[in-house]
PDB file of C-alpha atoms in Angstrom:
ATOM      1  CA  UNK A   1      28.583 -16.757  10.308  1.00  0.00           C
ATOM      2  CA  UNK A   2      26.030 -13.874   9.264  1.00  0.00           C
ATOM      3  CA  UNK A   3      24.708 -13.898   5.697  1.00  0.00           C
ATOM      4  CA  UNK A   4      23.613 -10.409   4.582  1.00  0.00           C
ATOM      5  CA  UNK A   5      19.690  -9.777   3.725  1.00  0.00           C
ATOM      6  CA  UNK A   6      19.000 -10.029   0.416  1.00  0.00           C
ATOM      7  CA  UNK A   7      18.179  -6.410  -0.585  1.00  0.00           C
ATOM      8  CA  UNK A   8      18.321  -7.318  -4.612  1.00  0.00           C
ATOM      9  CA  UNK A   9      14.441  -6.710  -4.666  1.00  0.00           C
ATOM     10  CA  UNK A  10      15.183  -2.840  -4.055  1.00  0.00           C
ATOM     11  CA  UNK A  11      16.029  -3.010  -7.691  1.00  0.00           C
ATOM     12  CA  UNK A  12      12.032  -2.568  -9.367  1.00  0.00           C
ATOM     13  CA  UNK A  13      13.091  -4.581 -12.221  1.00  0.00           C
ATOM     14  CA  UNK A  14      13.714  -7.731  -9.761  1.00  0.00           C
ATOM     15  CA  UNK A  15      11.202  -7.078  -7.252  1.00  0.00           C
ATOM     16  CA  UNK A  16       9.046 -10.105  -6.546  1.00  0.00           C
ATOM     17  CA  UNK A  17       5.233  -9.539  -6.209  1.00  0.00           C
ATOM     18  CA  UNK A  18       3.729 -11.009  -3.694  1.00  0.00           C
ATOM     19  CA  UNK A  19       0.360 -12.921  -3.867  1.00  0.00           C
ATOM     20  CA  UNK A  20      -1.901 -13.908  -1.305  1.00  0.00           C
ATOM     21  CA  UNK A  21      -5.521 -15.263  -1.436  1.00  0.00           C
ATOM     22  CA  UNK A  22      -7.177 -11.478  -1.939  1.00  0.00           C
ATOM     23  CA  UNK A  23      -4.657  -9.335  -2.511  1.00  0.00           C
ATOM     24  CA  UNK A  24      -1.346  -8.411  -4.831  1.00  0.00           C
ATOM     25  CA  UNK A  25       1.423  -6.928  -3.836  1.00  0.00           C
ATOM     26  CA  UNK A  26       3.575  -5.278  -6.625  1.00  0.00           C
ATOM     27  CA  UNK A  27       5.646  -1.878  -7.789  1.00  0.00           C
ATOM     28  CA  UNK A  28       3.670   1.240  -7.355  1.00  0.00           C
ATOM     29  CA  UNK A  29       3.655   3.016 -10.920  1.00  0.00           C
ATOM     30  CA  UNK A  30       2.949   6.776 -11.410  1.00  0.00           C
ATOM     31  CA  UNK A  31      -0.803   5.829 -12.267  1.00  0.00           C
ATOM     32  CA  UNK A  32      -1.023   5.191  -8.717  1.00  0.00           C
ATOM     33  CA  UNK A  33      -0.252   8.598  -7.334  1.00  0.00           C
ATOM     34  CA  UNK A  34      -3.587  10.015  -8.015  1.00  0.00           C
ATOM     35  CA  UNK A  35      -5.237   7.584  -5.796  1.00  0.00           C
ATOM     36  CA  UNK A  36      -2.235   7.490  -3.690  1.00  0.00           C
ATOM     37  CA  UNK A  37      -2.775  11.260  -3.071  1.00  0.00           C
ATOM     38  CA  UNK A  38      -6.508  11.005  -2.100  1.00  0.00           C
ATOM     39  CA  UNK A  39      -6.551   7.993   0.020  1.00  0.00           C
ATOM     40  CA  UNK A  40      -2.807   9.104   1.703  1.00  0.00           C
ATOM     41  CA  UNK A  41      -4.048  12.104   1.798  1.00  0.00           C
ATOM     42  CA  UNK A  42      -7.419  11.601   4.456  1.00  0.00           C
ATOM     43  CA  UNK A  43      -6.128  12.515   7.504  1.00  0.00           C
ATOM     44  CA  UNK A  44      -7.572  10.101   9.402  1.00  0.00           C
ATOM     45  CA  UNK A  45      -5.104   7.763   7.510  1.00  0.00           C
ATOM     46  CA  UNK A  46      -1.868  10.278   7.328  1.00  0.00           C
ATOM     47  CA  UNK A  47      -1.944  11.088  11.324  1.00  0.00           C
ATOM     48  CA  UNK A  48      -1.206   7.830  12.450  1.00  0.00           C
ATOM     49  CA  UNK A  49       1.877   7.728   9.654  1.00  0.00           C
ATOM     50  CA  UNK A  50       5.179   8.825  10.913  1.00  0.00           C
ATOM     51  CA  UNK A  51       6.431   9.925   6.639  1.00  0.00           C
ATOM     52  CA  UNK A  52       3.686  11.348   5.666  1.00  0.00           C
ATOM     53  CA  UNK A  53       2.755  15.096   5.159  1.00  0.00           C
ATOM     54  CA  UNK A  54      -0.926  16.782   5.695  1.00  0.00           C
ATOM     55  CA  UNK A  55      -1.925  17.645   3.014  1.00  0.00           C
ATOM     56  CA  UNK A  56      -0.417  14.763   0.990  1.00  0.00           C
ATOM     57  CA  UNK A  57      -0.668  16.229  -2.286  1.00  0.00           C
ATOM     58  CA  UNK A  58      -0.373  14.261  -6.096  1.00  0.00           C
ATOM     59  CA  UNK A  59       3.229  15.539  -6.141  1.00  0.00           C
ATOM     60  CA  UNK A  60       4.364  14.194  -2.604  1.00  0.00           C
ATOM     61  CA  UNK A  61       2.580  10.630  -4.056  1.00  0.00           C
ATOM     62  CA  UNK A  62       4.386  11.258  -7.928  1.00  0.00           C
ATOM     63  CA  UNK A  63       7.592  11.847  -5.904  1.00  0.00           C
ATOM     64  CA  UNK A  64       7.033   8.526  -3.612  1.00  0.00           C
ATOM     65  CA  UNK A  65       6.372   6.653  -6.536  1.00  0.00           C
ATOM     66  CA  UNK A  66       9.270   8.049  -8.900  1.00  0.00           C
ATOM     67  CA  UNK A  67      11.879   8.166  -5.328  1.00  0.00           C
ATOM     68  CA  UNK A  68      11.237   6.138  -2.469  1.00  0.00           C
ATOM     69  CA  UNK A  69       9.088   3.326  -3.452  1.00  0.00           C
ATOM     70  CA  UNK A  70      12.849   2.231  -5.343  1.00  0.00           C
ATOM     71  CA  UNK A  71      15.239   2.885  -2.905  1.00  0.00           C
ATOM     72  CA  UNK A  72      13.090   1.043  -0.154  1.00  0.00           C
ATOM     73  CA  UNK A  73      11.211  -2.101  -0.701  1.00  0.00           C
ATOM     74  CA  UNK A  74       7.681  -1.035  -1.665  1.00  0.00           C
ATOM     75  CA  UNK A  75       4.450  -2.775  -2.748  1.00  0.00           C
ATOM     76  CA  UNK A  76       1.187  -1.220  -3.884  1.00  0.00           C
ATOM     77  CA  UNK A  77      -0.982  -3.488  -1.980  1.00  0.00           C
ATOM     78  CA  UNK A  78      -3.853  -4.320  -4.786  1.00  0.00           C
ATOM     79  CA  UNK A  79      -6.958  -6.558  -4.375  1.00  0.00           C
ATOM     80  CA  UNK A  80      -7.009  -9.052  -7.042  1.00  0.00           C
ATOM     81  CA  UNK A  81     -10.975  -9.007  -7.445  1.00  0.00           C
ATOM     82  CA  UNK A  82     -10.810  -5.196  -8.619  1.00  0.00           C
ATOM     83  CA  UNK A  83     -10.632  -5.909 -12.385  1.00  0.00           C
ATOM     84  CA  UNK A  84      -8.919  -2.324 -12.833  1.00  0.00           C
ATOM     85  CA  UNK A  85      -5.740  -3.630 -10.300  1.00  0.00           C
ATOM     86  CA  UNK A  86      -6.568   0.232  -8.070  1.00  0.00           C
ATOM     87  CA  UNK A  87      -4.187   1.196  -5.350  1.00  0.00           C
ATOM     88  CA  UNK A  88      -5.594   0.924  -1.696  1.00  0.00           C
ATOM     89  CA  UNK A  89      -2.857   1.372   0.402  1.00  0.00           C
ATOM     90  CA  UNK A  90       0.759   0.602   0.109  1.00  0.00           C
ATOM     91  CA  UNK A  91       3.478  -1.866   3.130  1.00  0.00           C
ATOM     92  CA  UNK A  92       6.954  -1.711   2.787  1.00  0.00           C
ATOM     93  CA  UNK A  93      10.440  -2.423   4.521  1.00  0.00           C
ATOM     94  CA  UNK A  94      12.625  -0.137   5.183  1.00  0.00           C
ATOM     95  CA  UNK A  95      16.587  -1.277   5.648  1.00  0.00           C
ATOM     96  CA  UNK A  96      18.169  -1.331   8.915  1.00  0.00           C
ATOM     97  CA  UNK A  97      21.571  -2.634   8.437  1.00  0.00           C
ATOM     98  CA  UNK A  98      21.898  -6.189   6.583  1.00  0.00           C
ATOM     99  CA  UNK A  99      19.863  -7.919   8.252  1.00  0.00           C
ATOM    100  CA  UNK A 100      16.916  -6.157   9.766  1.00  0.00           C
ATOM    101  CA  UNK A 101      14.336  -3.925   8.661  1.00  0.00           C
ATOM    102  CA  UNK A 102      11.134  -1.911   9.697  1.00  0.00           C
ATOM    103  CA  UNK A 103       7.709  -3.282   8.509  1.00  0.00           C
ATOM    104  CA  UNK A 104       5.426   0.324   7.633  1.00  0.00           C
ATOM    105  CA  UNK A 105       1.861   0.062   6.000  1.00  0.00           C
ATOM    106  CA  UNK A 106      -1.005   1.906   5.471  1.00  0.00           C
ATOM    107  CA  UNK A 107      -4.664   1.241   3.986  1.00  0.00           C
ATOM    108  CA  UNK A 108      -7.213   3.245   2.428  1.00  0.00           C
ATOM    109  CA  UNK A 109     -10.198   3.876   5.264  1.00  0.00           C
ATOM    110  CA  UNK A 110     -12.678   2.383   2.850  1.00  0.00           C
ATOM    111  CA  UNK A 111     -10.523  -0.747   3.383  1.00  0.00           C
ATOM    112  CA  UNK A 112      -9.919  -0.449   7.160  1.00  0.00           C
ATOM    113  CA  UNK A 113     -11.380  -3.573   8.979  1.00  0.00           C
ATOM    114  CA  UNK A 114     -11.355  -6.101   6.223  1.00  0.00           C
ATOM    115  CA  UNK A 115      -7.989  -7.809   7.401  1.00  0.00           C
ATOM    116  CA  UNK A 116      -6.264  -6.584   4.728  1.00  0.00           C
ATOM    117  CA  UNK A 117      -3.304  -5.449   6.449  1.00  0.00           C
ATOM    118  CA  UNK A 118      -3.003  -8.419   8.383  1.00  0.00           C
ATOM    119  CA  UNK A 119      -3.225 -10.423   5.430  1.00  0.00           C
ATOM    120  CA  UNK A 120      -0.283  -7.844   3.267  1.00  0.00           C
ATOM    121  CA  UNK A 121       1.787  -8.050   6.542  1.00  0.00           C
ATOM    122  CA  UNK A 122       1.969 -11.785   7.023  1.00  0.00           C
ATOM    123  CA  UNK A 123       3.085 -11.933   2.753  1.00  0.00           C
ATOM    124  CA  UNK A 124       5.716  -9.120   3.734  1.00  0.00           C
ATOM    125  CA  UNK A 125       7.283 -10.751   6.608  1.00  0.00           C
ATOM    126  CA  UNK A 126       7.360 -14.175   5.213  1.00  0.00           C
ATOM    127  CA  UNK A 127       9.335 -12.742   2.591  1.00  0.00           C
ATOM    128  CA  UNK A 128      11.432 -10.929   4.821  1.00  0.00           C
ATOM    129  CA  UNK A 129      12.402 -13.873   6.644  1.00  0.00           C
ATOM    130  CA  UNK A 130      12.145 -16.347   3.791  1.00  0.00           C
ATOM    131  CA  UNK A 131      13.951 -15.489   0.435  1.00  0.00           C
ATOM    132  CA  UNK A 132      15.335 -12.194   1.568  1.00  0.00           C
ATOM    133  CA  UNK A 133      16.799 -13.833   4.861  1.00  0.00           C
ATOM    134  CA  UNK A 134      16.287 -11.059   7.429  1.00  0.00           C
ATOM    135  CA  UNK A 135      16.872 -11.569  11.061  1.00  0.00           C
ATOM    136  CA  UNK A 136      15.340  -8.861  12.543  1.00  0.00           C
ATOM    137  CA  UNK A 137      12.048  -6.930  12.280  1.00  0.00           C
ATOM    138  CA  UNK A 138      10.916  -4.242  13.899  1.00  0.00           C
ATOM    139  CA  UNK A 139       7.871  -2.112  13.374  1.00  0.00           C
ATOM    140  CA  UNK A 140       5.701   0.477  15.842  1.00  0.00           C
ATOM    141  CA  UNK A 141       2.511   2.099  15.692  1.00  0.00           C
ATOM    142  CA  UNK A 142       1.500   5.871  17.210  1.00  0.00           C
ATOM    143  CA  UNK A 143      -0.368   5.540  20.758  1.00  0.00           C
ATOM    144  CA  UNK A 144      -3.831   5.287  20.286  1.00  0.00           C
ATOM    145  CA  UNK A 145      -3.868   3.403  16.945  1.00  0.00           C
ATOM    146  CA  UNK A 146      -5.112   0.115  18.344  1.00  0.00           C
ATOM    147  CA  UNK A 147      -6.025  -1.521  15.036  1.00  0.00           C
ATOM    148  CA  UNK A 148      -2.053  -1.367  13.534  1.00  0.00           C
ATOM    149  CA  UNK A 149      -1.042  -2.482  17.006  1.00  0.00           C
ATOM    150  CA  UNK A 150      -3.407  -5.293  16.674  1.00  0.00           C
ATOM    151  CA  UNK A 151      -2.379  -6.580  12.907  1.00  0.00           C
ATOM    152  CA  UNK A 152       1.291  -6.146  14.021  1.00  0.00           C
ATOM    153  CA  UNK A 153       0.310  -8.508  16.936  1.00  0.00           C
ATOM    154  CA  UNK A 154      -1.612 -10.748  14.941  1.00  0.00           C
ATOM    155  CA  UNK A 155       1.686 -11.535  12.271  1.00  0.00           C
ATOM    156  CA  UNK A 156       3.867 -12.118  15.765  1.00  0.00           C
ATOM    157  CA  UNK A 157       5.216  -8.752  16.506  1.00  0.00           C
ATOM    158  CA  UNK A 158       5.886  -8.410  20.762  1.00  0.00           C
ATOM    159  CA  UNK A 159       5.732  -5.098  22.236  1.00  0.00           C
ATOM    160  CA  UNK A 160       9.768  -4.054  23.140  1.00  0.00           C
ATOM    161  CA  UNK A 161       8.964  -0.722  24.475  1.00  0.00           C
ATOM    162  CA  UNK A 162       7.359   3.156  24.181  1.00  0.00           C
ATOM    163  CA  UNK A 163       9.448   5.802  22.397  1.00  0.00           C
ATOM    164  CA  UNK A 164       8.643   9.094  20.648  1.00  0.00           C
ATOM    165  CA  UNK A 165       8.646   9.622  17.043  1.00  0.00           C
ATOM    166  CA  UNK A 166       7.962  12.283  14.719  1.00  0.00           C
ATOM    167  CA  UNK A 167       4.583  12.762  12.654  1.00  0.00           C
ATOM    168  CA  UNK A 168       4.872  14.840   9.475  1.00  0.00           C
ATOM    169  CA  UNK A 169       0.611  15.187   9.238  1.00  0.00           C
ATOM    170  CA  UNK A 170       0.430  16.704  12.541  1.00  0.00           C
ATOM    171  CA  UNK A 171       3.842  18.428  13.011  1.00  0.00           C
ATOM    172  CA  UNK A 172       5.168  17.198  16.237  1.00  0.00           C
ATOM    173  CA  UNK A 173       6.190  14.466  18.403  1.00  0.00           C
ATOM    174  CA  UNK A 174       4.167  11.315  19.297  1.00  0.00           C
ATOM    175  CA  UNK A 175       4.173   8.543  21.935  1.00  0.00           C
ATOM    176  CA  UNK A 176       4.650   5.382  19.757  1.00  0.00           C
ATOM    177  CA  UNK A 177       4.786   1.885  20.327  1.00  0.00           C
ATOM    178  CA  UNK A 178       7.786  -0.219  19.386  1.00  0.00           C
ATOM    179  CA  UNK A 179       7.494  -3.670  18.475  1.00  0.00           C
ATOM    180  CA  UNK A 180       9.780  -6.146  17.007  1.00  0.00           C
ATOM    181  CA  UNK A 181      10.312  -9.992  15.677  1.00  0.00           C
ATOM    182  CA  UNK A 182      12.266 -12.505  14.987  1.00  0.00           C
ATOM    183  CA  UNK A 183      11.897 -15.075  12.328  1.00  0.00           C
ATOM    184  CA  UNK A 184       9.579 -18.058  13.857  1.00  0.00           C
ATOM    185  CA  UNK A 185      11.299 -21.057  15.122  1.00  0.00           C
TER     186      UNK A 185
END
């Protein structure tokens, strides 16, 4: 028998945020997009994202905010010992069918090599395979960005192959590195 994913956290009002020991994970809100836009928007961030345009202006971020961080399931990712709650990057899963998705994040550079990713990614795919019952995930970073490759490894993700893909900063087509996994056990 195959039970369909659990996609009601697409809905904002129902979206569960996710805690972990430094950060939270929640809704982005439009008083996001201005950091959004500036840490998005460095392009040593934006040219190893395959959905994101250089320049990334405020209205591309109002637009993700407003659009896409609803129809996908989004989280700001947040550390919980800023007092002010600030943006510094954002993961989310996009749907592939009922039961699968792809696993996309991003971080601020001033937050780059603090495990922060690792730590947002392992909260994301626990909840993927846990209360939102997802078979499948699958995820990918652009050749030559060693440090997503090694978070995805790090939360269990196996290499399943090279393919090219599209990146909007730089305005043509990339080697990239799929990866995929399956829930543990």
């Amino acid at each position: 028998m195959i039970v369909a994913a659990d996609w009601s956290g697409r809905d904002p009002d129902h979206r569960p945020v996710l805690l972990t020991d430094r950060l939270r994970l929640d809704l982005p809100v439009r008083d996001d997009a201005e950091r959004m836009a500036r840490l998005a928007g460095d392009l040593d961030v934006s040219r190893w994202l395959a959905r994101v345009p250089h320049p990334y202006r405020l209205r591309d971020a109002v637009g993700f905010v407003d659009i896409l961080a609803r129809q996908d399931m989004v989280w700001a990712i947040r550390r919980r010992d800023d007092e002010r709650g600030r943006l510094i990057g954002t993961i989310g899963l996009v749907p592939l069918g009922d039961d699968a998705a792809e696993i996309g994040y991003w971080l601020g550079r001033p937050e780059w090599g603090h495990g922060y990713a690792t730590e947002a990614a392992t909260a994301v795919v626990r909840h993927a395979f846990g209360p939102m019952g997802l078979s499948r995930l699958v995820a990918g970073a652009f050749e030559g960005n060693e440090r997503s490759l090694r978070v995805l490894e790090k939360v269990g993700f196996r290499r399943t192959g090279a393919s090219l893909r599209h990146c909007l900063a730089l305005g043509r087509e990339l080697p990239h590195i799929d990866v995929a996994m399956a829930p543990p056990g």
